[in-house]
Tab-separated table of C-alpha atoms in Angstrom:
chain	number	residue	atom	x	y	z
A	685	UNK	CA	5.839	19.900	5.262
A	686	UNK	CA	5.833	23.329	4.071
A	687	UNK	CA	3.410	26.167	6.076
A	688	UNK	CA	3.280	28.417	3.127
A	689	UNK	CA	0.107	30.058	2.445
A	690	UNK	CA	-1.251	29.503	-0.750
A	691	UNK	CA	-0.790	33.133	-2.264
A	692	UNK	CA	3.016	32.453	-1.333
A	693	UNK	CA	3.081	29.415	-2.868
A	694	UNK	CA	1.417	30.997	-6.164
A	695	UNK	CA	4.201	33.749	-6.342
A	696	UNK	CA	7.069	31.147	-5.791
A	697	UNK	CA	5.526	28.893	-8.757
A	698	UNK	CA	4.833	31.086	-11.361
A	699	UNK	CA	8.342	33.405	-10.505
A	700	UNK	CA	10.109	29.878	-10.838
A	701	UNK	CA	8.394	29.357	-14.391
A	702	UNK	CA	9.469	32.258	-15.242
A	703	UNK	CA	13.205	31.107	-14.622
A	704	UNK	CA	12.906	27.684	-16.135
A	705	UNK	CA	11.542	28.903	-19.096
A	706	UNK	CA	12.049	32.550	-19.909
A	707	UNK	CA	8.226	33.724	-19.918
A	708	UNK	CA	5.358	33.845	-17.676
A	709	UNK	CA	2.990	31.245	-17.314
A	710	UNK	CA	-0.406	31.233	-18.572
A	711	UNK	CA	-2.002	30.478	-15.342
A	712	UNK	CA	-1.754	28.752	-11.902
A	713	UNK	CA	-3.573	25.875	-11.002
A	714	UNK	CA	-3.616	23.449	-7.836
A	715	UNK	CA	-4.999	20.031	-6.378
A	716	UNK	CA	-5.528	18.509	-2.942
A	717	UNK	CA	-3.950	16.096	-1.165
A	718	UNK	CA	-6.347	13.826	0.639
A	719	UNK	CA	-6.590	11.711	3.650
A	720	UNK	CA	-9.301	9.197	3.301
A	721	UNK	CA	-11.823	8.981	6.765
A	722	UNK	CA	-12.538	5.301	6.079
A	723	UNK	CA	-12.427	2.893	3.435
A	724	UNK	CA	-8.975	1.340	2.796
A	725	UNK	CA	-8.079	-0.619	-0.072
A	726	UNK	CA	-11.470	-0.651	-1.169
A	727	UNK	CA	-11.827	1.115	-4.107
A	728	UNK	CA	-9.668	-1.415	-6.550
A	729	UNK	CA	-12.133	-3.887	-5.698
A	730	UNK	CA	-15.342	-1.946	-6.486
A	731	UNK	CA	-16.012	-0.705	-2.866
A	732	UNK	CA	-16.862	2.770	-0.824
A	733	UNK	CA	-14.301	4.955	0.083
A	734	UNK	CA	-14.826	8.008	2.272
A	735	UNK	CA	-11.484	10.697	1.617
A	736	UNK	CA	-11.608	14.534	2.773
A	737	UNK	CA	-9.435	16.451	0.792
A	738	UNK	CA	-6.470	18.138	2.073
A	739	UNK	CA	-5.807	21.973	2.459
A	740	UNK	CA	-2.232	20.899	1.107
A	741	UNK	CA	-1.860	21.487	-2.379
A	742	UNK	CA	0.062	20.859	-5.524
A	743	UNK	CA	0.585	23.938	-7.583
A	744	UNK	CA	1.234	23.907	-11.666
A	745	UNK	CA	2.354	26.882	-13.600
A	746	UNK	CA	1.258	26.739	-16.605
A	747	UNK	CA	1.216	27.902	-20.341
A	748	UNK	CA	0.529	26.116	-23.656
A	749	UNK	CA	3.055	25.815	-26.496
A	750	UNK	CA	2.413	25.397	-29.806
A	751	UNK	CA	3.619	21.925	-30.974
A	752	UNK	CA	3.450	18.302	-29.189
A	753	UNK	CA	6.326	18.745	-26.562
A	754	UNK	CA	5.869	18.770	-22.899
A	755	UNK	CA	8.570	20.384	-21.077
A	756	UNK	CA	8.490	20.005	-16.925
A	757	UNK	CA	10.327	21.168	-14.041
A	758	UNK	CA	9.607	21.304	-10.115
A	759	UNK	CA	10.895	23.585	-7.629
A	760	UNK	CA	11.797	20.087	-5.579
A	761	UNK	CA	14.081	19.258	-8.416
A	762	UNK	CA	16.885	20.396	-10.781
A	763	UNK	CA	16.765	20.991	-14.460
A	764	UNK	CA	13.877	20.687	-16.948
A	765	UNK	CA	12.439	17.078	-17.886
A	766	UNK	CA	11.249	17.165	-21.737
A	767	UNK	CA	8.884	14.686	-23.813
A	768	UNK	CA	7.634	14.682	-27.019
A	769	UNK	CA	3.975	13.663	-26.567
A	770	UNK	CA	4.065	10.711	-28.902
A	771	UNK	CA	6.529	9.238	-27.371
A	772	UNK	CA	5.217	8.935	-23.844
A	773	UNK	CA	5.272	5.452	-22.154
A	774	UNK	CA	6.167	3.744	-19.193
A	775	UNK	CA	10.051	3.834	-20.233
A	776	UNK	CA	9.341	7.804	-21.071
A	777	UNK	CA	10.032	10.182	-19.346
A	778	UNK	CA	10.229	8.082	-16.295
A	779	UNK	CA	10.672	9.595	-12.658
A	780	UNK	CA	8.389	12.074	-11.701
A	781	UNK	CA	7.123	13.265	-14.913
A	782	UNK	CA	5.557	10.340	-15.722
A	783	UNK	CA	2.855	11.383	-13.555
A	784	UNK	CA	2.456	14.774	-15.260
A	785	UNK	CA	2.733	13.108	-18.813
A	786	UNK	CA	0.934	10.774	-18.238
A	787	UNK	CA	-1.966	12.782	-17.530
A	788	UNK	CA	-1.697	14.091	-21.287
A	789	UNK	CA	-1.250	10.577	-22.707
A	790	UNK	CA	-4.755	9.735	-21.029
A	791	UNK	CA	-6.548	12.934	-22.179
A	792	UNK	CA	-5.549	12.447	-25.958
A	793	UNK	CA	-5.917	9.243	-25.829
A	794	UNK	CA	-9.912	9.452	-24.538
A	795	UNK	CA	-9.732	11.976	-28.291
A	796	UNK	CA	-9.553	15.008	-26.479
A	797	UNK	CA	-7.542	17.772	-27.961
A	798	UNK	CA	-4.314	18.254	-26.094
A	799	UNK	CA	-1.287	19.232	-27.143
A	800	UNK	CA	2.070	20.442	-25.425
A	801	UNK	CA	2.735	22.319	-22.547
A	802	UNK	CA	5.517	24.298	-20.179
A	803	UNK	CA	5.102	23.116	-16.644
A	804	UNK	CA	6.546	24.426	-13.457
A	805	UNK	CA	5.193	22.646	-10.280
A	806	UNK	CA	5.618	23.127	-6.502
A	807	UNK	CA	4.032	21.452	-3.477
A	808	UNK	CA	2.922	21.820	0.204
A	809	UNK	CA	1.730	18.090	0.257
A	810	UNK	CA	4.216	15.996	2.287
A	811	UNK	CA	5.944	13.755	-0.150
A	812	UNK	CA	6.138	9.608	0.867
A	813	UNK	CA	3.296	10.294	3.492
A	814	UNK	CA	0.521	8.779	1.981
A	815	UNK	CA	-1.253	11.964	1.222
A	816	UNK	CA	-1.587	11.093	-2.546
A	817	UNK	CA	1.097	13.836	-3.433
A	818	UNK	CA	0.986	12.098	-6.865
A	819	UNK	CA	-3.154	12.369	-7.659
A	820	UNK	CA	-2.264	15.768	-6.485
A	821	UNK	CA	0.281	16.382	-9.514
A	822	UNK	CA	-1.859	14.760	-11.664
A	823	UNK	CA	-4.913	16.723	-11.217
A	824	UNK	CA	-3.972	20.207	-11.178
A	825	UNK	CA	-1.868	19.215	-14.627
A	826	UNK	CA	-4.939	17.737	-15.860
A	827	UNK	CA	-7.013	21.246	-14.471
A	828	UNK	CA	-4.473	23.133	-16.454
A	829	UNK	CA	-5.194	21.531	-19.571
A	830	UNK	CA	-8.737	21.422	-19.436
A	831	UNK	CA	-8.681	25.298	-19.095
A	832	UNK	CA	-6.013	25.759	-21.759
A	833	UNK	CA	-7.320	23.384	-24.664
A	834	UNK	CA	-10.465	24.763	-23.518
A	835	UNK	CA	-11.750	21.003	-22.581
A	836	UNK	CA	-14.568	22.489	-20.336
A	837	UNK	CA	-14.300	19.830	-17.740
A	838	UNK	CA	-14.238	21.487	-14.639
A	839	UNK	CA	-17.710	22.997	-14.588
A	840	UNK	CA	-19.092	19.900	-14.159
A	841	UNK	CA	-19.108	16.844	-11.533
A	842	UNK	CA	-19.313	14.523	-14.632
A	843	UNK	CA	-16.490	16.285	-16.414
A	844	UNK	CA	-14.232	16.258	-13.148
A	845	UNK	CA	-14.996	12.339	-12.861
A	846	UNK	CA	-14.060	12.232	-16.435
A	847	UNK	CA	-10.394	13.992	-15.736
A	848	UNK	CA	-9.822	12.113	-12.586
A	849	UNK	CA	-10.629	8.698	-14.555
A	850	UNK	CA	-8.049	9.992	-16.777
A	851	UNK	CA	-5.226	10.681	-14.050
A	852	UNK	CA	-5.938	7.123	-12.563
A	853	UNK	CA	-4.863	5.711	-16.317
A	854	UNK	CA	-1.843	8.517	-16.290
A	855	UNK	CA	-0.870	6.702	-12.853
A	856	UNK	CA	-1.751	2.797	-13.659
A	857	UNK	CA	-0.505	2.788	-16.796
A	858	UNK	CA	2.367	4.706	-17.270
A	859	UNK	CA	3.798	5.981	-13.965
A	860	UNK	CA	3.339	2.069	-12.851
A	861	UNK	CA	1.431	2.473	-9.513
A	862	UNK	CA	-1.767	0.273	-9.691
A	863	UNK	CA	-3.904	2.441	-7.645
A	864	UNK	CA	-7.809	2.266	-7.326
A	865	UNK	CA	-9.376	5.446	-8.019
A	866	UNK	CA	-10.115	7.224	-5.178
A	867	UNK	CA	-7.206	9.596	-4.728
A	868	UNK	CA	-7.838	11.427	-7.958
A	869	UNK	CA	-11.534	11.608	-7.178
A	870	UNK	CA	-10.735	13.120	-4.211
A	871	UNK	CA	-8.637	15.795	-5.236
A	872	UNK	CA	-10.921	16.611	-8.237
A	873	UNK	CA	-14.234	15.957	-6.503
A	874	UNK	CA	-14.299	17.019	-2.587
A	875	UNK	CA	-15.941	20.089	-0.933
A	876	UNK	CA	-14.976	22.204	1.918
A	877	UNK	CA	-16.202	20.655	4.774
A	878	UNK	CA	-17.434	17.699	3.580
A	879	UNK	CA	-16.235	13.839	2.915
A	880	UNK	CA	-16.836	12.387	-0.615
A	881	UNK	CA	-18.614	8.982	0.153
A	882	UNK	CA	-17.470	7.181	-3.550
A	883	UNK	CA	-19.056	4.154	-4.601
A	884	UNK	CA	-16.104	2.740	-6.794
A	885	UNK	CA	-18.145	-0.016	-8.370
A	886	UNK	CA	-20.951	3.118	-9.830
A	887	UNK	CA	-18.902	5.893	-9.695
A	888	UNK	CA	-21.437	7.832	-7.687
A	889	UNK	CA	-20.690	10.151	-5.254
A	890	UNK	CA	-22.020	12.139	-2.666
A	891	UNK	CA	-21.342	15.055	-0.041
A	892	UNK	CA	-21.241	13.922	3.402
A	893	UNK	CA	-21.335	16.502	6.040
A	894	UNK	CA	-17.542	16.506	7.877
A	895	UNK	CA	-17.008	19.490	9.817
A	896	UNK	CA	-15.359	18.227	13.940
A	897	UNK	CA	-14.664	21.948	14.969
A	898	UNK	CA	-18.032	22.507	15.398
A	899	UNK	CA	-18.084	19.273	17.898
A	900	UNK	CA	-14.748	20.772	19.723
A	901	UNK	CA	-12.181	18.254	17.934
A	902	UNK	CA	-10.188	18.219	15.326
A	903	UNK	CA	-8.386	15.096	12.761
A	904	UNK	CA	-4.732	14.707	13.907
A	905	UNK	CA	-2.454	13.822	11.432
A	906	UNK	CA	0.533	12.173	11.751
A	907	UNK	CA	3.151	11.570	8.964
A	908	UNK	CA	5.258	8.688	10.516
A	909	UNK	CA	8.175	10.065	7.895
A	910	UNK	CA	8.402	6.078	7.605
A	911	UNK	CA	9.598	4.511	3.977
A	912	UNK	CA	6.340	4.471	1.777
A	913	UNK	CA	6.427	3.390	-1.976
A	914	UNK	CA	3.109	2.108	-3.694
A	915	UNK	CA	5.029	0.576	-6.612
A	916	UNK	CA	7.762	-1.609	-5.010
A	917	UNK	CA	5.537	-4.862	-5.642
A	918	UNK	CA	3.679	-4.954	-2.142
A	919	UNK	CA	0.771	-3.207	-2.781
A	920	UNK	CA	0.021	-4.995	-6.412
A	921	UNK	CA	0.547	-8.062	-4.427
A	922	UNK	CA	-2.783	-7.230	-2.244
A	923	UNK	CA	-4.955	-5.883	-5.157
A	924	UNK	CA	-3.674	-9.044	-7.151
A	925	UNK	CA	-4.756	-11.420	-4.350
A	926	UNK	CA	-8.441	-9.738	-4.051
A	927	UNK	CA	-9.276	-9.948	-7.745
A	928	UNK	CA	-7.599	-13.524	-7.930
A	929	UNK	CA	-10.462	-14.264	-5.194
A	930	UNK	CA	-13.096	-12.894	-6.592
A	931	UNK	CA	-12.520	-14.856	-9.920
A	932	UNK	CA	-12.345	-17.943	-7.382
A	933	UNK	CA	-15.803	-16.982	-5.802
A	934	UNK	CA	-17.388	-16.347	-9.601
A	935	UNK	CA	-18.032	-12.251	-8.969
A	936	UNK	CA	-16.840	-9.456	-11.070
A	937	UNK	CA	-15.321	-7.650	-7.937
A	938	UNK	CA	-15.119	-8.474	-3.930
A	939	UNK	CA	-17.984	-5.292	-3.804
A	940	UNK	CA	-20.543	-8.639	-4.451
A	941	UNK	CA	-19.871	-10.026	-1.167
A	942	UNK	CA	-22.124	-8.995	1.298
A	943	UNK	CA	-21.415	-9.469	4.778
A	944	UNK	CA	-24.173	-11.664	5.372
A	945	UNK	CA	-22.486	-13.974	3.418
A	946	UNK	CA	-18.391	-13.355	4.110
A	947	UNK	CA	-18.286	-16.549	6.221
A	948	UNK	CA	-19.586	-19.164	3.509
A	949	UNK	CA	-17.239	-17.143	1.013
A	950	UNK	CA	-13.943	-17.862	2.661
A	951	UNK	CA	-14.793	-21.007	3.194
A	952	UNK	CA	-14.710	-21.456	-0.384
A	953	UNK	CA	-10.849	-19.892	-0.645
A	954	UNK	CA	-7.613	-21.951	-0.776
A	955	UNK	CA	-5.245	-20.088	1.837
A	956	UNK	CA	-5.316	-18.640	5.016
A	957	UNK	CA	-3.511	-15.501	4.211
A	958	UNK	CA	-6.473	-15.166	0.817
A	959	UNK	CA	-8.999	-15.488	3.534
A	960	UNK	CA	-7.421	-12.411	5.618
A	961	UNK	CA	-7.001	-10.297	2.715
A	962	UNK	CA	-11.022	-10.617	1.605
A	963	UNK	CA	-12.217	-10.322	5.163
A	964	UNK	CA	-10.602	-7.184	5.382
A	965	UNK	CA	-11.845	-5.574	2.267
A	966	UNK	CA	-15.752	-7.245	2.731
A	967	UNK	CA	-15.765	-5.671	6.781
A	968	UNK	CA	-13.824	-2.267	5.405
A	969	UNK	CA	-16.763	-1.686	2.962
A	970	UNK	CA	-19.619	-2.240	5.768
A	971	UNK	CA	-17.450	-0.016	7.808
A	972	UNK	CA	-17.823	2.594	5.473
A	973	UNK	CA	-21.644	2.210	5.428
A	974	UNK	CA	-21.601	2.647	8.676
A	975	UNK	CA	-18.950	5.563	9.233
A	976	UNK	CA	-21.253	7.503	7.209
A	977	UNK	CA	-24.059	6.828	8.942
A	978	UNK	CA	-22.553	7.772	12.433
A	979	UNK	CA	-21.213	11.269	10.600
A	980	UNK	CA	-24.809	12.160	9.635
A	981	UNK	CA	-25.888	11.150	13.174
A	982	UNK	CA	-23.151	13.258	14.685
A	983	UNK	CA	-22.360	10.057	16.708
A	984	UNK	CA	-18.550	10.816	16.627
A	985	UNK	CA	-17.937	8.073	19.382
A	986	UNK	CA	-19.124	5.419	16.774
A	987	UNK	CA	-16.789	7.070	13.914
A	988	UNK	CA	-13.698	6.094	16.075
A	989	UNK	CA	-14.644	2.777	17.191
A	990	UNK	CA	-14.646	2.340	13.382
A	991	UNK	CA	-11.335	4.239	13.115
A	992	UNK	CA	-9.542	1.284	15.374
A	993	UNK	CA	-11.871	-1.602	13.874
A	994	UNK	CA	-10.336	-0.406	10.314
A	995	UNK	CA	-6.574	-0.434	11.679
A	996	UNK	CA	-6.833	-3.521	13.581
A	997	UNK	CA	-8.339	-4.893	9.858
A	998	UNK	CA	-5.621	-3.649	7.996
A	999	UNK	CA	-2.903	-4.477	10.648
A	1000	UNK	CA	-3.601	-8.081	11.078
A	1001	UNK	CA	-5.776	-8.785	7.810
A	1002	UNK	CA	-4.235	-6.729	4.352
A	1003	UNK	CA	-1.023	-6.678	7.037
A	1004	UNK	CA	-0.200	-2.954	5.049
A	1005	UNK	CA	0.772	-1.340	8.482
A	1006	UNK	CA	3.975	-1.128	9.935
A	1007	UNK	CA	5.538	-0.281	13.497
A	1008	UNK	CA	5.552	3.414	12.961
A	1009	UNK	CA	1.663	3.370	12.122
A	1010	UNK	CA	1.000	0.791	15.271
A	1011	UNK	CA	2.596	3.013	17.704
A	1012	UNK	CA	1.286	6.048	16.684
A	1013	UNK	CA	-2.401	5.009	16.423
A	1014	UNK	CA	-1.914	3.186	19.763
A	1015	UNK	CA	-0.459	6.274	21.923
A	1016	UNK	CA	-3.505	8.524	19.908
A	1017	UNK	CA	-5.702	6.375	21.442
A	1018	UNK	CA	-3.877	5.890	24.906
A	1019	UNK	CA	-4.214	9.916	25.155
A	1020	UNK	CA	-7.918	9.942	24.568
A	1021	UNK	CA	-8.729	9.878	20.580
A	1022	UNK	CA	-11.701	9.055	19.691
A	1023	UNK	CA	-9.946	6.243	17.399
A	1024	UNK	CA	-7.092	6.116	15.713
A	1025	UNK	CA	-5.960	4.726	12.229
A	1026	UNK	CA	-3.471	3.964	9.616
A	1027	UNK	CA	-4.676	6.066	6.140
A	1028	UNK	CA	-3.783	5.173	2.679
A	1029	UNK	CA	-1.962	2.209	1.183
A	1030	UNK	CA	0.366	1.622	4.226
A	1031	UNK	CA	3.746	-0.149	4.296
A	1032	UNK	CA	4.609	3.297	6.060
A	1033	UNK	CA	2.828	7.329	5.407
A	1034	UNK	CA	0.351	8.846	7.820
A	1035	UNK	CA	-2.287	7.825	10.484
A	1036	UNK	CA	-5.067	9.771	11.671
A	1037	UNK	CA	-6.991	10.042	15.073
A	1038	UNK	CA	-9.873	12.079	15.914
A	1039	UNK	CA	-9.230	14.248	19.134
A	1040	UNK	CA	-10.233	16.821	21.209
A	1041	UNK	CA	-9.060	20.595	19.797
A	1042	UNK	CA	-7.115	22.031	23.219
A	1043	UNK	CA	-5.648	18.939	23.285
A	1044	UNK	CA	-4.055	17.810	19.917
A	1045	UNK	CA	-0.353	19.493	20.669
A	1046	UNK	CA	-0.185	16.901	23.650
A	1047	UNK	CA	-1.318	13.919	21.298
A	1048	UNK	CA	1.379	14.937	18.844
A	1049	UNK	CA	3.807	15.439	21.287
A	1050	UNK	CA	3.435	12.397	23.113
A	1051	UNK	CA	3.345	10.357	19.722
A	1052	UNK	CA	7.045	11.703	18.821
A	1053	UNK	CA	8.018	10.672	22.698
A	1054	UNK	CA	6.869	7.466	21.914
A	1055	UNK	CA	8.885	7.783	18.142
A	1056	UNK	CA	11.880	9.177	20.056
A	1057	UNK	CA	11.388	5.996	22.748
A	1058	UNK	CA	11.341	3.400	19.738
A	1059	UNK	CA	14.219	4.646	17.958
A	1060	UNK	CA	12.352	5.971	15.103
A	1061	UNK	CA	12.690	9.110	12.778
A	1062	UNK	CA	10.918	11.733	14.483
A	1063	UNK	CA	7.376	12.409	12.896
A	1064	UNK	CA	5.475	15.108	11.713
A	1065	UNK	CA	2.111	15.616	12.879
A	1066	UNK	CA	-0.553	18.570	11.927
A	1067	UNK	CA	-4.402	19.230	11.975
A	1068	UNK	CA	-6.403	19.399	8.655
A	1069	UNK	CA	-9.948	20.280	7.811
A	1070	UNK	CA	-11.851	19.453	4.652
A	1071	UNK	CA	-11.093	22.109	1.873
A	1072	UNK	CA	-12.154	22.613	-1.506
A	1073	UNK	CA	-11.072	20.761	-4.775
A	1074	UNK	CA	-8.822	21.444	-7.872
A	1075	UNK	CA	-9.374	24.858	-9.532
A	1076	UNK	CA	-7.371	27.666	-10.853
A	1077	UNK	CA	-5.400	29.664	-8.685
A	1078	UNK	CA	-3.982	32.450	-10.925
């Protein structure tokens, strides 16, 4: 993970434009990571999500060109990946820049007028940690072009939901990864010190008040440098399962089942493992519900009891964690977080744990001890706090 600060990182991206294509850009701009609070695998099946957004960003330099050709490079790769817009698809370009075409596929295909651009991009999100590196890309290419076709999208919370619906199409449909939608949301959507409560079935959001310094702790978060790929088949397997049961139980999405009635609904399913994988996502939802309510309570205890409900859930329920993510949650917690959980889609990426500020080096360093006693690649772990959304840098 890179420490640059962002004016660094702005200086590096647009000098390396410059290189790859002979002229400076336009204009910087940059999107969030995010780590979501609470609220996992929830938001393909029409449920609440609760994501911060990360001060790690993805940075695009930027200008537009005058015909339909998209030309892209990164400072994390060599050489300079080139599409015609027309004839984007899931075959085209492939690799990375799918998830920056993409992004231009979806906007002209919603009508909009978009035509080609010269992109250099650089990050500071950790790649293959489950940080959403790729909404990241997506939505600071997607704040580029709504500045430079002069979309007016931005200015808005409609016309931000409007480009992050977008990036989630970029993403499903032609980088391959069926994700929900609250990554983009996040990056497009959060406020400084504040968690974005989503309601994935309405699209509503709303600010919810997330600041821990001012309670003496801060959110730990550890990248367990573990193998994590959303599109090698596991992950479409889960959100495949959940809307196969929710045909089964006659509702448009597994949001319908309240947890009143979870127990008559699973006796209505065929298989064991179908029966773990809606439990999960019915109990995550109320657990969002009630992380929220905790937040605006100030009731911190509560938010980590729901922190280790939510990992024990997807551990032994959606069974998306993985060693790495079991024994770093479990020493967070043996050294006094609040609670401790996996974050994202799983199968490997980050955890988070809620713990006190003077104390957070000794968590970290007695989660690598515990990496270095399991024979594991040593992780990375860092604080965060909720920052602001995508926007124009330069």
């Amino acid at each position: 993970m890179s420490e640059r600060a962002p004016g660094e990182v702005v200086d590096a991206v647009t000098s390396a434009f410059e290189a790859a294509f002979e002229a400076a850009p336009t204009g910087v701009w940059s999107a969030p990571g995010r780590v979501n609070l609470i609220g996992e695998h929830t938001d393909y099946n029409g449920g609440l999500c609760l994501p911060i957004a990360l001060p790690h960003r993805t940075y695009a330099a930027v200008s537009r060109r005058d015909d339909d050709v998209l030309r892209m490079a990164s400072a994390q790769q060599d050489g300079v990946v080139e599409v015609a817009l027309d004839d984007i698809s899931p075959e085209r370009p492939g690799g990375w820049g799918s998830y920056v075409a993409g992004v231009l596929w979806a906007l002209r295909r919603d009508g909009l007028p978009v035509g080609g651009l010269d992109v250099l991009v650089d990050s500071t999100v950790p790649l293959g940690a489950g940080l959403s590196s790729s909404a990241a890309l997506e939505c600071a290419v997607a704040a580029a072009a709504s500045d430079l076709f002069d979309l007016d999208l931005l200015g808005t919370a409609d016309g931000r939901a409007r480009l992050a619906a977008r990036c989630v199409e970029a993403e499903n449909e032609i980088a391959g990864a069926p994700t929900g939608g609250m990554d983009q949301s996040a990056s497009l959507l959060c406020d400084e010190a504040a968690a974005l409560l989503l309601d994935c079935r309405s699209g509503e959001t709303r600010q919810v008040p997330f600041d821990l310094d001012a309670a003496g702790y801060v959110l730990l978060v550890t990248d367990t440098r573990a193998e994590h790929a959303l599109v090698d088949g596991q992950y479409a397997a889960r959100r495949d399962a959940c809307e196969a049961a929710a045909r089964d139980l006659g509702v448009d999405t597994l949001r319908e089942i309240d947890p009143s009635g979870l127990d008559a609904a699973l006796e209505q399913l065929g298989s064991d493992e179908v029966r773990r994988r809606v439990r999960h996502v019915v109990t995550e939802i109320e657990r969002v519900t009630q992380a929220v309510a905790a937040l605006e309570a100030g009731d911190l205890g509560e938010v980590g009891r729901l922190f280790d409900a939510s990992h024990a859930s997807l551990r032994d329920d959606y069974e998306v964690s993985c060693d790495e993510l079991d024994v770093a949650t479990a020493t967070a917690r043996s050294q006094g977080a609040l609670g401790a959980r996996m974050t994202g889609g799983g199968f490997g990426g980050s955890c988070i744990a809620i713990v006190r500020a003077p104390e957070a080096d000794a968590v970290a360093d007695a989660i690598a001890a515990a990496f270095d006693e399991a024979g594991f690649t040593a992780p990375a772990s860092f604080t965060v706090t909720a920052s602001g959304p995508a926007h124009r840098d330069a």
